[in-house]
GROMACS .gro file of C-alpha atoms in nm:
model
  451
    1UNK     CA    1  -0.959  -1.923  -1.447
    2UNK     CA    2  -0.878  -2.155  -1.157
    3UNK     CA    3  -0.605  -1.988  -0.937
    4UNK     CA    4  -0.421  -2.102  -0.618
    5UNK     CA    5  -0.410  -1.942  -0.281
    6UNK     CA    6  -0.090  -1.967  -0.095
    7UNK     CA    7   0.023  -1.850   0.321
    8UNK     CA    8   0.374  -1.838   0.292
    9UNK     CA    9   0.556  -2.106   0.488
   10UNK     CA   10   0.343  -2.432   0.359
   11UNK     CA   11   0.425  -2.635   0.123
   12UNK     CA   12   0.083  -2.661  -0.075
   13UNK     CA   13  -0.241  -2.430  -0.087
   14UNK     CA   14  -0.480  -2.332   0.137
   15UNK     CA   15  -0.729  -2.302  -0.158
   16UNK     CA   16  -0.867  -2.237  -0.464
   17UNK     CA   17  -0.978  -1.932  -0.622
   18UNK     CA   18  -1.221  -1.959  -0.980
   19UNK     CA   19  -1.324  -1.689  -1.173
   20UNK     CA   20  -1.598  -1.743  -1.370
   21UNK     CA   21  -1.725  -1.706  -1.735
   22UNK     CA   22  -1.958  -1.353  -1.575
   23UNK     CA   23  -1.638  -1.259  -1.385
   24UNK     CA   24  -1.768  -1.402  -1.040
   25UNK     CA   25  -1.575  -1.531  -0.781
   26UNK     CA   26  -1.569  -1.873  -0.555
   27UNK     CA   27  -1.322  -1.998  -0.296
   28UNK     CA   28  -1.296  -2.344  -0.138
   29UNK     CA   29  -1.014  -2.430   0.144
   30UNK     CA   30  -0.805  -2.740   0.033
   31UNK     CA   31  -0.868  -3.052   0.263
   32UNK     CA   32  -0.704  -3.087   0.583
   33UNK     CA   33  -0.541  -2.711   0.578
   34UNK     CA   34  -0.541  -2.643   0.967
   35UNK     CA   35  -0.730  -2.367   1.149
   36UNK     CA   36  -0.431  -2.112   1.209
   37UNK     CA   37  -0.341  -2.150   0.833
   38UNK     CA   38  -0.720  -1.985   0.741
   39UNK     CA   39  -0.658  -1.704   0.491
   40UNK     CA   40  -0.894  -1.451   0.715
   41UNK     CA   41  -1.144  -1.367   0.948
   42UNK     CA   42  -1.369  -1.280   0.728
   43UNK     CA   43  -1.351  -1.663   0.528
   44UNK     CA   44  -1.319  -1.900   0.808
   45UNK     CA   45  -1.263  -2.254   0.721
   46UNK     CA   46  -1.530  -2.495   0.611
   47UNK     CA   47  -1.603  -2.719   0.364
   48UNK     CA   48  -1.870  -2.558   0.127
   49UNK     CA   49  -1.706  -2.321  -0.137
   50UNK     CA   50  -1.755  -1.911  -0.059
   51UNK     CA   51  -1.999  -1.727  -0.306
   52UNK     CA   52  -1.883  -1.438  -0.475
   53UNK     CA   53  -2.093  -1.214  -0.237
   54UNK     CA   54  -1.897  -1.416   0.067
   55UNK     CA   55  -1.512  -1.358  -0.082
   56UNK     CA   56  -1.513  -1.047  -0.338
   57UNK     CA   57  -1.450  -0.838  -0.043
   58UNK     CA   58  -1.155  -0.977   0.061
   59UNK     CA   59  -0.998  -1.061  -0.280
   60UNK     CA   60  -1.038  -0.749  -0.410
   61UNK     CA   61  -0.774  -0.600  -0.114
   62UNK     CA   62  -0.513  -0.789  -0.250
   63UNK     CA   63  -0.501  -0.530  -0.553
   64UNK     CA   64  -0.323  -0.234  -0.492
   65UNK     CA   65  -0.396   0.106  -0.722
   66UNK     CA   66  -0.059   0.189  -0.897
   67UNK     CA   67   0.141   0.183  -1.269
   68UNK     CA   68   0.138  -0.210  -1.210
   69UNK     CA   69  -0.228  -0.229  -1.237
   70UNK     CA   70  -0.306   0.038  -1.490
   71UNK     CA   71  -0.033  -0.160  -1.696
   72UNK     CA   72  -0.237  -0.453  -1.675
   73UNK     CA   73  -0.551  -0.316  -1.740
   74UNK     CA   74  -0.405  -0.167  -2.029
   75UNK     CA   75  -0.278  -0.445  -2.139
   76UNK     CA   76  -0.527  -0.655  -2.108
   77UNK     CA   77  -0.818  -0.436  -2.160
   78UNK     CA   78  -0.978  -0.544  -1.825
   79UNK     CA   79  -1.219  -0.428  -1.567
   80UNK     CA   80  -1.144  -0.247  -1.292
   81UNK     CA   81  -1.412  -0.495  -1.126
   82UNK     CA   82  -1.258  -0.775  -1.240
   83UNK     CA   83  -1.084  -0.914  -0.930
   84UNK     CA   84  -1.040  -1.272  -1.065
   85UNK     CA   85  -0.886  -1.213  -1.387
   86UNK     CA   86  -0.621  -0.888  -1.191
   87UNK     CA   87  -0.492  -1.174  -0.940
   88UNK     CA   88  -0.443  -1.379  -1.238
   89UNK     CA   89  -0.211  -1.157  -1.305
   90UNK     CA   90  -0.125  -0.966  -1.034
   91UNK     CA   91  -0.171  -1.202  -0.727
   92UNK     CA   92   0.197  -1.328  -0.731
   93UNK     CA   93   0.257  -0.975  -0.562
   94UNK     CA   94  -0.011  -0.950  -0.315
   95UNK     CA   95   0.043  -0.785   0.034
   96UNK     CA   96   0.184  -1.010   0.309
   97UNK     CA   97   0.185  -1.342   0.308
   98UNK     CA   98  -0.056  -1.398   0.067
   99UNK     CA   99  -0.029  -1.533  -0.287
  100UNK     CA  100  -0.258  -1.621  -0.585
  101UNK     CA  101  -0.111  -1.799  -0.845
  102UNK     CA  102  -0.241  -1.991  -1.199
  103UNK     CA  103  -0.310  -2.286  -1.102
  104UNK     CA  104  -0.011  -2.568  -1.061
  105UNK     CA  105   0.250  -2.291  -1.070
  106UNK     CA  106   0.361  -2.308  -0.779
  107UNK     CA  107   0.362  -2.012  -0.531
  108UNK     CA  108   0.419  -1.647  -0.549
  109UNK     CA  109   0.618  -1.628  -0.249
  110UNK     CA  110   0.925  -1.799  -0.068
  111UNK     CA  111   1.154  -1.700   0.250
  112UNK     CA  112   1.464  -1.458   0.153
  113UNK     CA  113   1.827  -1.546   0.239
  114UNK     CA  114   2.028  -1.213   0.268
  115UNK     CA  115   2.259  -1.151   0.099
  116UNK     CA  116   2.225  -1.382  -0.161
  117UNK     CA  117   1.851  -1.303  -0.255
  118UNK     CA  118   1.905  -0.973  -0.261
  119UNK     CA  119   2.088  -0.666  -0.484
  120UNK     CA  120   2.279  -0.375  -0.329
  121UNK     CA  121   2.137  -0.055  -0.461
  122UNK     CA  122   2.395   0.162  -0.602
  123UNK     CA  123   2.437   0.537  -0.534
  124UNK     CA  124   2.325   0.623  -0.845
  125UNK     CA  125   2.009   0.361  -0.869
  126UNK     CA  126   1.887   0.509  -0.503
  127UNK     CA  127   1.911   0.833  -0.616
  128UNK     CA  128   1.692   0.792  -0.855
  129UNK     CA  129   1.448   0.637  -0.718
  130UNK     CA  130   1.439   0.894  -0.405
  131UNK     CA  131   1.423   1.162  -0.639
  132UNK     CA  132   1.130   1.046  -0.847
  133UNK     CA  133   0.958   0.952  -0.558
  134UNK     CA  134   1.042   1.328  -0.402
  135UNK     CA  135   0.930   1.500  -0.735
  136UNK     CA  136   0.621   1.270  -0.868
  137UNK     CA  137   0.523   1.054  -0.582
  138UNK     CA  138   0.621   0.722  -0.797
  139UNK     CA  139   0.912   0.548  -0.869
  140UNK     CA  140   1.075   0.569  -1.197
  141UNK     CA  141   0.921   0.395  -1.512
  142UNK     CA  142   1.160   0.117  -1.519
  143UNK     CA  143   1.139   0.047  -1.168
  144UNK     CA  144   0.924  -0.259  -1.049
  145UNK     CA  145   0.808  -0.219  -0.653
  146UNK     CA  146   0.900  -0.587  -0.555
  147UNK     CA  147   0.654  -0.582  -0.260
  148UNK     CA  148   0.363  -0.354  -0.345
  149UNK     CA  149   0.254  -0.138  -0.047
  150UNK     CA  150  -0.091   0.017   0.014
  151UNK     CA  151  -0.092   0.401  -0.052
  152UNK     CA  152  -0.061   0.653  -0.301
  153UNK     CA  153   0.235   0.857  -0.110
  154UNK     CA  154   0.576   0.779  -0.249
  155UNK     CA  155   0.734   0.476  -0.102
  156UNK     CA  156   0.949   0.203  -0.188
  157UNK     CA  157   0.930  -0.136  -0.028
  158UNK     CA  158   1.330  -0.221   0.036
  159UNK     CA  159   1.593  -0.449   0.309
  160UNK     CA  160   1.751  -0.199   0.499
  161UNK     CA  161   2.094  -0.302   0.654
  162UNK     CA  162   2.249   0.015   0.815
  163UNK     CA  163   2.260   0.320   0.567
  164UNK     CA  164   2.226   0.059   0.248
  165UNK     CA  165   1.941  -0.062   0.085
  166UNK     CA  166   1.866  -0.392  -0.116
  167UNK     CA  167   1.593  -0.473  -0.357
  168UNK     CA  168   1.505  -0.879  -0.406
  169UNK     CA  169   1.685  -1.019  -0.714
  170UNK     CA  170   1.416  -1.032  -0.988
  171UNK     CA  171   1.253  -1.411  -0.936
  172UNK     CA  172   1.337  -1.477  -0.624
  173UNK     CA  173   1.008  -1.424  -0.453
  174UNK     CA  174   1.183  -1.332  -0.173
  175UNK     CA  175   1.033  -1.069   0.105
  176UNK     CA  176   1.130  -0.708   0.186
  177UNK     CA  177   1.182  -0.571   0.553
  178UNK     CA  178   1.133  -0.176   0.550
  179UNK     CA  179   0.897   0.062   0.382
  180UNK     CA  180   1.076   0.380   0.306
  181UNK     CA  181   0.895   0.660   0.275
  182UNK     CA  182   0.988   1.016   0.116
  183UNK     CA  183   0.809   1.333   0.174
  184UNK     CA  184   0.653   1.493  -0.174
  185UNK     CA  185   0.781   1.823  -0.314
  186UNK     CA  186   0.427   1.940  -0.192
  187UNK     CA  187   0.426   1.808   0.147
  188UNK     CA  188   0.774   1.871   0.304
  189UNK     CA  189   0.726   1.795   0.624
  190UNK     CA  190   0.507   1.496   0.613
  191UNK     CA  191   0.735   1.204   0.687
  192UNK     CA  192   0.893   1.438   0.965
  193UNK     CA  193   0.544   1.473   1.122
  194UNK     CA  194   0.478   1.109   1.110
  195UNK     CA  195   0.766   0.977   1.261
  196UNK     CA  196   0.736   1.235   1.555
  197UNK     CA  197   0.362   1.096   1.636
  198UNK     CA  198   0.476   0.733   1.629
  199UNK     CA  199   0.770   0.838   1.871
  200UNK     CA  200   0.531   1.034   2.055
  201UNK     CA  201   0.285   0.755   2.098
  202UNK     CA  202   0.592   0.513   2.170
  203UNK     CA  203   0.605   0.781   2.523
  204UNK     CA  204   0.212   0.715   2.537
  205UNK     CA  205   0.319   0.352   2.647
  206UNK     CA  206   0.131   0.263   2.274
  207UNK     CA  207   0.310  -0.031   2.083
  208UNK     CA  208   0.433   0.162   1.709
  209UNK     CA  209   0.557   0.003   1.422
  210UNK     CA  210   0.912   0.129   1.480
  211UNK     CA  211   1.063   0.418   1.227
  212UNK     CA  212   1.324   0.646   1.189
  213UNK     CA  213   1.375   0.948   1.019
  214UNK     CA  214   1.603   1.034   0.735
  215UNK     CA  215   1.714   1.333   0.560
  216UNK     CA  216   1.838   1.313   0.175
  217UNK     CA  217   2.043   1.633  -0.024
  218UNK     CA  218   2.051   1.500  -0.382
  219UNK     CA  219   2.171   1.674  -0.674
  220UNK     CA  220   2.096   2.036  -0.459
  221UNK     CA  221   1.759   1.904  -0.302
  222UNK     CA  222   1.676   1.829   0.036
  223UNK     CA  223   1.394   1.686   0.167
  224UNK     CA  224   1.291   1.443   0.490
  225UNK     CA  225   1.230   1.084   0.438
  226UNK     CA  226   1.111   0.774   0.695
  227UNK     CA  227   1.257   0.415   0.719
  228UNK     CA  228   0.943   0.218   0.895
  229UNK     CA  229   1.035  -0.161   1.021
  230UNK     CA  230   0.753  -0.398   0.865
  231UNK     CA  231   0.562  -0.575   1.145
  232UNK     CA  232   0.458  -0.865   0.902
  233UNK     CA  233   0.791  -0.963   0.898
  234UNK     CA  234   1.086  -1.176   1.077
  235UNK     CA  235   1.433  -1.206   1.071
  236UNK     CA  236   1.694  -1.485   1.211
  237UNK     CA  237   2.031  -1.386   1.130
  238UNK     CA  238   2.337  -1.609   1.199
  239UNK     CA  239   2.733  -1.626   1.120
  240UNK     CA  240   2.615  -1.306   0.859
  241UNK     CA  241   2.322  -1.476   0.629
  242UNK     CA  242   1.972  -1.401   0.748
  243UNK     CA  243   1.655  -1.574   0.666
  244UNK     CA  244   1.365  -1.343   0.630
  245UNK     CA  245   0.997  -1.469   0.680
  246UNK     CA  246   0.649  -1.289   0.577
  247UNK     CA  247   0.402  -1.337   0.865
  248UNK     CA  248   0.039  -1.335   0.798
  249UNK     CA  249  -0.157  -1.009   0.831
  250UNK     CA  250  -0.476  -0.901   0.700
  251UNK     CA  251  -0.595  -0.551   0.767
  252UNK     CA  252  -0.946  -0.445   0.903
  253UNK     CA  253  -1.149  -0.412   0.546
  254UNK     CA  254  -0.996  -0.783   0.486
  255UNK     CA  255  -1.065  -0.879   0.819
  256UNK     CA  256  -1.445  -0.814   0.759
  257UNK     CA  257  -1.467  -0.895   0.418
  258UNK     CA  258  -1.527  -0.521   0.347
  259UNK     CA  259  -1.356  -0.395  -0.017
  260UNK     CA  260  -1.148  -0.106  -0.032
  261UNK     CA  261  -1.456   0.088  -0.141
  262UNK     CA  262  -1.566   0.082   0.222
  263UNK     CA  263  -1.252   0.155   0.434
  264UNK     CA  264  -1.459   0.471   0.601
  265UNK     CA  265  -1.754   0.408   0.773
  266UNK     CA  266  -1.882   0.741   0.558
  267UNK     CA  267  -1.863   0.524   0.244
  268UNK     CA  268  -2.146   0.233   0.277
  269UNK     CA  269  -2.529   0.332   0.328
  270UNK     CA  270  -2.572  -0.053   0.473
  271UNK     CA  271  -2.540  -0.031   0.905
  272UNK     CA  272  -2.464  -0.400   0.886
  273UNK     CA  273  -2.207  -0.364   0.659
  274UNK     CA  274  -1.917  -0.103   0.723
  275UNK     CA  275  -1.610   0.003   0.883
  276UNK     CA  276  -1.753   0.114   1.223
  277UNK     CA  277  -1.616   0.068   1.625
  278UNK     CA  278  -1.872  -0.202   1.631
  279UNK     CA  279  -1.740  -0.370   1.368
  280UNK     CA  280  -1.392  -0.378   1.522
  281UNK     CA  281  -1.553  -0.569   1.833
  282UNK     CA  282  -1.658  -0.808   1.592
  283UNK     CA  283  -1.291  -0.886   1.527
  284UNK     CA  284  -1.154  -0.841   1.832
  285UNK     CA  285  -1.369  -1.118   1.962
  286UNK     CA  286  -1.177  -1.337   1.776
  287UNK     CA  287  -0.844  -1.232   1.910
  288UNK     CA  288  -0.670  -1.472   2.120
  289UNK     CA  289  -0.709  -1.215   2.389
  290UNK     CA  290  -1.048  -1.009   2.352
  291UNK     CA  291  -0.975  -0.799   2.648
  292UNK     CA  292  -0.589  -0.667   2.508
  293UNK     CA  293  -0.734  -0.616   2.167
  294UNK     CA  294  -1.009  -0.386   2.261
  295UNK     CA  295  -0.793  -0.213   2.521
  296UNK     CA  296  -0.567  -0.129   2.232
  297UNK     CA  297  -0.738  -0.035   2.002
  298UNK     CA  298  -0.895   0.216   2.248
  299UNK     CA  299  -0.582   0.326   2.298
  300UNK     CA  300  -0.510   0.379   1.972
  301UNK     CA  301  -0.810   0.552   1.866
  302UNK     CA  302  -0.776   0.808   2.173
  303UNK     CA  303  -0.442   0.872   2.039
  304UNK     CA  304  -0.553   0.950   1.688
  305UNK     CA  305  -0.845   1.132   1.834
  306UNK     CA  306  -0.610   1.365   2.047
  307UNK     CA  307  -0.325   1.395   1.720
  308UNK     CA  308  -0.593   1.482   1.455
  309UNK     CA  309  -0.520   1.192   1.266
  310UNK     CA  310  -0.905   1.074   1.125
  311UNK     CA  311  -0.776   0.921   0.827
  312UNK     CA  312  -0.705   0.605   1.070
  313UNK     CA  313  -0.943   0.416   0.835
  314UNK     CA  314  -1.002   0.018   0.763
  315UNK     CA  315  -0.700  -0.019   0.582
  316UNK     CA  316  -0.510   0.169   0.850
  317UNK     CA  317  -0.525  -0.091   1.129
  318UNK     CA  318  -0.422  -0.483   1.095
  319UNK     CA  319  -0.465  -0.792   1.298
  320UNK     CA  320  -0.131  -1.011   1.306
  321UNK     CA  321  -0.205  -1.422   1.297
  322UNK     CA  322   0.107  -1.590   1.408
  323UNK     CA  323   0.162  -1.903   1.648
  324UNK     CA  324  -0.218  -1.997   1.616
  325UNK     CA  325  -0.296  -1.660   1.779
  326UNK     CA  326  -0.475  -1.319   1.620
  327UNK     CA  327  -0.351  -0.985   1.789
  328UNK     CA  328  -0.379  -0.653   1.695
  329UNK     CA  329  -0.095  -0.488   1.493
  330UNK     CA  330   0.102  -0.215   1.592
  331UNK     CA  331  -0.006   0.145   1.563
  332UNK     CA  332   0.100   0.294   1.198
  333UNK     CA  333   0.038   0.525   0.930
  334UNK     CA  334  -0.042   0.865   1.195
  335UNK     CA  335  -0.044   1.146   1.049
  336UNK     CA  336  -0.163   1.518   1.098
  337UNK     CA  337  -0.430   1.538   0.931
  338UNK     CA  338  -0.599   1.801   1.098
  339UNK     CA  339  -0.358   2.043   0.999
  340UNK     CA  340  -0.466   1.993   0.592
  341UNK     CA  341  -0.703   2.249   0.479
  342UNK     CA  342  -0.734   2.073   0.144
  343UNK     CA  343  -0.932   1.767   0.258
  344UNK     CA  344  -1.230   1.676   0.517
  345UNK     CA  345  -1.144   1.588   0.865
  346UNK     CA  346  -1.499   1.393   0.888
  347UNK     CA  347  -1.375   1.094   1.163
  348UNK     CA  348  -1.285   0.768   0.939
  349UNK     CA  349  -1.567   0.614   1.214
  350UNK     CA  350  -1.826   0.757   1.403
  351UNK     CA  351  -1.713   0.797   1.777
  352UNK     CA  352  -2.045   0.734   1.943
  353UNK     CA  353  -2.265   0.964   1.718
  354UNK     CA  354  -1.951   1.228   1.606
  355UNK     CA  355  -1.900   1.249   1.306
  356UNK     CA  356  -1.605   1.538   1.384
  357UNK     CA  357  -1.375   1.565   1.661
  358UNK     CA  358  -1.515   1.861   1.799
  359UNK     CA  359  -1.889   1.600   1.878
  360UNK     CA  360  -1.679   1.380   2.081
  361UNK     CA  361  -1.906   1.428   2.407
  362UNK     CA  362  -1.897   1.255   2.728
  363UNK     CA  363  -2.230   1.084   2.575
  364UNK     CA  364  -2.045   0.982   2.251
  365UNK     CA  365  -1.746   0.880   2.424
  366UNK     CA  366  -1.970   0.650   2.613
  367UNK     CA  367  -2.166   0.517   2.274
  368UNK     CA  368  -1.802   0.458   2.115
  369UNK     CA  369  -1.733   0.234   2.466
  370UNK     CA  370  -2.039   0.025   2.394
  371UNK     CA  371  -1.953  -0.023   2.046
  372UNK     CA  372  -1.607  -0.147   2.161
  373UNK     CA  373  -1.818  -0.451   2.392
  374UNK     CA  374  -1.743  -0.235   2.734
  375UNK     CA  375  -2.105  -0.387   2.929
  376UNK     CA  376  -2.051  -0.131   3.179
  377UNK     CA  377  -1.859   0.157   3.003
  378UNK     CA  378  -1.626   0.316   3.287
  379UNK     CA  379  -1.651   0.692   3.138
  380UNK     CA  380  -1.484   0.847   3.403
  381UNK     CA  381  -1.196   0.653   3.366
  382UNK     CA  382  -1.204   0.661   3.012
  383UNK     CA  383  -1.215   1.051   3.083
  384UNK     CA  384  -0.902   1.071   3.308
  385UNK     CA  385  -0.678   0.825   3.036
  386UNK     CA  386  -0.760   1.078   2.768
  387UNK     CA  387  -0.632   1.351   2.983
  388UNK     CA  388  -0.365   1.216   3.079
  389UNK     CA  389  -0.270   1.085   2.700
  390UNK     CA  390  -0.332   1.442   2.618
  391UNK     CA  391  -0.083   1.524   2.913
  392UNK     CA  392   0.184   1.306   2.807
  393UNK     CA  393   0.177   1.461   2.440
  394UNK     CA  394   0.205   1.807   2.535
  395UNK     CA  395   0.500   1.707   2.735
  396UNK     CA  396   0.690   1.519   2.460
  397UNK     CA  397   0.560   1.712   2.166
  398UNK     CA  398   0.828   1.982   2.214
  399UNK     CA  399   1.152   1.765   2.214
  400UNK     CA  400   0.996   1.503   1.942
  401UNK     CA  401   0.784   1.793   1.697
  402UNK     CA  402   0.824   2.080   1.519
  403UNK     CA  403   0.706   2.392   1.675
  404UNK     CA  404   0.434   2.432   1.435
  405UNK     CA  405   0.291   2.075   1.514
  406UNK     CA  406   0.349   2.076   1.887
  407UNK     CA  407   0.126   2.432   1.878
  408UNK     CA  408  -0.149   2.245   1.657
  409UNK     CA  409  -0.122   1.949   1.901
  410UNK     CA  410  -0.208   2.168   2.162
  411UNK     CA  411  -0.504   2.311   1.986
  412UNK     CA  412  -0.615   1.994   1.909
  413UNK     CA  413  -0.600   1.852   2.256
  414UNK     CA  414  -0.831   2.181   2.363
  415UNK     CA  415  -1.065   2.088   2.112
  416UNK     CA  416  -1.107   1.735   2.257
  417UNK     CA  417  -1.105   1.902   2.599
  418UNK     CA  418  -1.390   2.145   2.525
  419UNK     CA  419  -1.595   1.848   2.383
  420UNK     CA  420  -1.582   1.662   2.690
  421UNK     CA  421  -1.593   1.912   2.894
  422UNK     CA  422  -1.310   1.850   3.106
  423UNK     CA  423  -1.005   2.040   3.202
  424UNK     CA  424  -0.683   1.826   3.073
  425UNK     CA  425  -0.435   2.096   3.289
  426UNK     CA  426  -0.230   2.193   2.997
  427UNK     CA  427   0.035   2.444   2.969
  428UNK     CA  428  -0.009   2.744   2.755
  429UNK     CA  429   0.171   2.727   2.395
  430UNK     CA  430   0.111   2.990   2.092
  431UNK     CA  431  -0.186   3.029   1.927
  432UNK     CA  432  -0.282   2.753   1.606
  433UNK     CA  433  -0.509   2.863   1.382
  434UNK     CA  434  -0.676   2.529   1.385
  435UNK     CA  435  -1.026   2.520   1.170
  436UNK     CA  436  -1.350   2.400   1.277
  437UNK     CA  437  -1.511   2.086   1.131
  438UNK     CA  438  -1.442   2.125   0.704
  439UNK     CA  439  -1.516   2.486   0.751
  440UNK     CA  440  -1.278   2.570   0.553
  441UNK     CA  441  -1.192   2.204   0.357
  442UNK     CA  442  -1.192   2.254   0.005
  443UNK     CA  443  -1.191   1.831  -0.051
  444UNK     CA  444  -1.450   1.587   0.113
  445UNK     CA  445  -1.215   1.291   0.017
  446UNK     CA  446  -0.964   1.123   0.237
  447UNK     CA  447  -0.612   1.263   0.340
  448UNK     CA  448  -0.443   1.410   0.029
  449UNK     CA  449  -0.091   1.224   0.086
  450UNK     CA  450  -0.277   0.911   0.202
  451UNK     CA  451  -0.514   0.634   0.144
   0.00000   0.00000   0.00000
């Protein structure tokens, strides 16, 4: 199987992708494809074709788990491990930019024009997709996500224009804008939760992919729901038609040529090959600005630290190429996860040494700042940021959270505080009932509603 690799935007491949006869894989860049057009950091360009052992990682995170690709492994009576012969078939919908493509048929993936590319959902249709995604966490049998996202909660990949949603007319390759997001019959308040850290951070001065909440009542049910505003995208709009544009993104597991498989640093037994803080420096260093990139992603990971969220994992956080530059991606995908007694709140990456929140010590804190390429780590500075992130959540956590979250903030923040021991000057709120490590964690695998 010979396959092409297309970046939306040019007009011919940036490679070539073969599966073999024994299922192994090989990629070569096409001559003269320039250096901003390389598909990632982990395959920059050369000449010589990329062993199997050089470009499985990254191929295999354009497959997504989902009906699509049990359909085709049905179908098909494929391997899960075979990557080359799924992007045969499934590589036309691969995230982003990306395509892959049987050879010669062109690509996977064009610019939308709105309207025209693009089918109003009707009352009914949305309903029913809301619901099933409310009630089973998928969309209905006959419905086809037209831009697959990562994830096992219930979403549906959609244009949003005011309180109406389109879907891309069936062939026109054309991209999405919005993820929307619906809270399971399990999990009410998930999608509430999540919007109110991302606004909360947005007060922490921390760039968020921007969301809004939504609330459906549909044939006598109610539930929450979130609209999130794709960062990989762009949108020029004039006299009423718009042109929409897929920007290249690849997140951290693609980045380093890591598979899915390895997305916590809990999940490899090789230290020179995993998800890790030190790994992160290692792309960061290619940023166009080293020094932004590792100041936000410390920000970011002190904000996760302080909201409980430790499913921020290698599939979690993205690096955006656009212009000729690299840059990390906004902050997305926060969630409480702290508050889940159903599943392990084991960090996705060791901070220093800590594996758990409550081991985040001055002396880890430091080891995590050497990890991130800080020479001379300034700890107490480091120190006085947390507390006054922590500061800055307690004060917005009451007009942006639940009460119930804004109390487990709190405990969470005195957790941190303890660790370090430091004094973050909070004011008193009710008691949480916050447990300790997986004392009580009935699951060692990742967040239940995420992935």
């Amino acid at each position: 199987m010979r396959m092409d690799v297309w970046i939306e935007g040019r007009d011919s491949p940036v490679g070539l992708l073969s599966r073999a006869d024994d299922k192994g894989l090989s990629f070569v860049y096409a001559d003269g494809v320039a250096p901003e057009h390389r598909l990632s950091l982990s395959l920059p360009l050369r000449t010589e074709a990329y062993s199997d052992a050089e470009c499985r990682g990254y191929f295999a995170n354009l497959l997504f788990e989902g009906p699509q690709l049990e359909r085709i492994l049905d179908s098909y009576q494929l391997e899960r491990g075979d990557v080359g012969a799924l992007l045969w078939h499934l590589g036309a919908d691969a995230p982003g930019a990306i395509s892959v493509t049987p050879e010669g048929s062109g690509p996977g993936k064009t610019p939308g024009v709105f309207p025209q590319d693009y089918t109003l959902l009707t009352e009914d249709r949305l309903t029913e997709i809301l619901l099933s995604l409310h009630l089973h966490k998928r969309l209905p049998d006959d419905t086809r996500d037209p831009s697959p996202v990562a994830g096992v909660q219930g979403k549906i990949a959609v244009v949003a224009q005011g309180a109406r949603f389109y879907l891309p007319k069936s062939g026109s390759r054309a991209p999405t804008t919005h993820i929307l997001k619906v809270s399971p019959v399990d999990d009410a308040q998930i999608t509430r939760s999540e919007v109110a850290l991302l606004k909360i951070a947005e007060t922490c001065g921390i760039a968020v992919a921007a969301c809004q909440p939504l609330e459906f009542d549909l044939q006598g049910r109610q539930f929450h729901a979130l609209l999130s505003t794709r960062f990989d995208r762009t949108v020029q709009s004039s006299d009423g038609v718009g042109v929409i544009t897929r920007v290249h993104a690849e997140d951290f597991c693609q980045a380093l040529g890591l598979p899915p498989t390895l997305k916590y640093e809990r999940g490899s037994v090789n230290p020179d090959r995993r998800f890790s803080v030190a790994a992160v420096h290692r792309i960061g260093a290619q940023a166009s600005v080293p020094t932004l990139f590792q100041r936000d992603f410390l920000q970011h990971t002190l904000f996760n630290l302080l909201v409980g969220n430790s499913d921020n994992h290698g599939k979690n956080g993205s690096v955006i190429h656009r212009d000729g530059g690299t840059s990390l991606a906004p902050l997305y995908d926060v969630v409480p996860v702290f508050m889940d007694r159903t599943v392990t709140h084991q960090l996705a990456f060791w901070h220093g040494a800590a594996e758990f929140a409550e081991d985040v010590t001055q002396d880890n804190l430091r080891r995590l700042l050497v990890d991130l390429g800080f020479a001379k780590p300034p700890l107490a500075r480091i120190i006085k940021q947390v507390a006054a992130l922590a500061q800055t959540i307690a004060k917005a956590a009451p007009g942006l959270a639940t009460k119930d979250l804004a109390d487990a903030l709190h405990a969470q923040a005195k957790v941190i505080e303890a660790a370090l021991g430091t004094d973050f000057a909070l004011p008193p709120r009710d008691y949480y009932d916050r447990i300790n490590r997986d004392d009580r964690a009935t699951n060692v695998g990742g967040w239940g509603g995420f992935s």
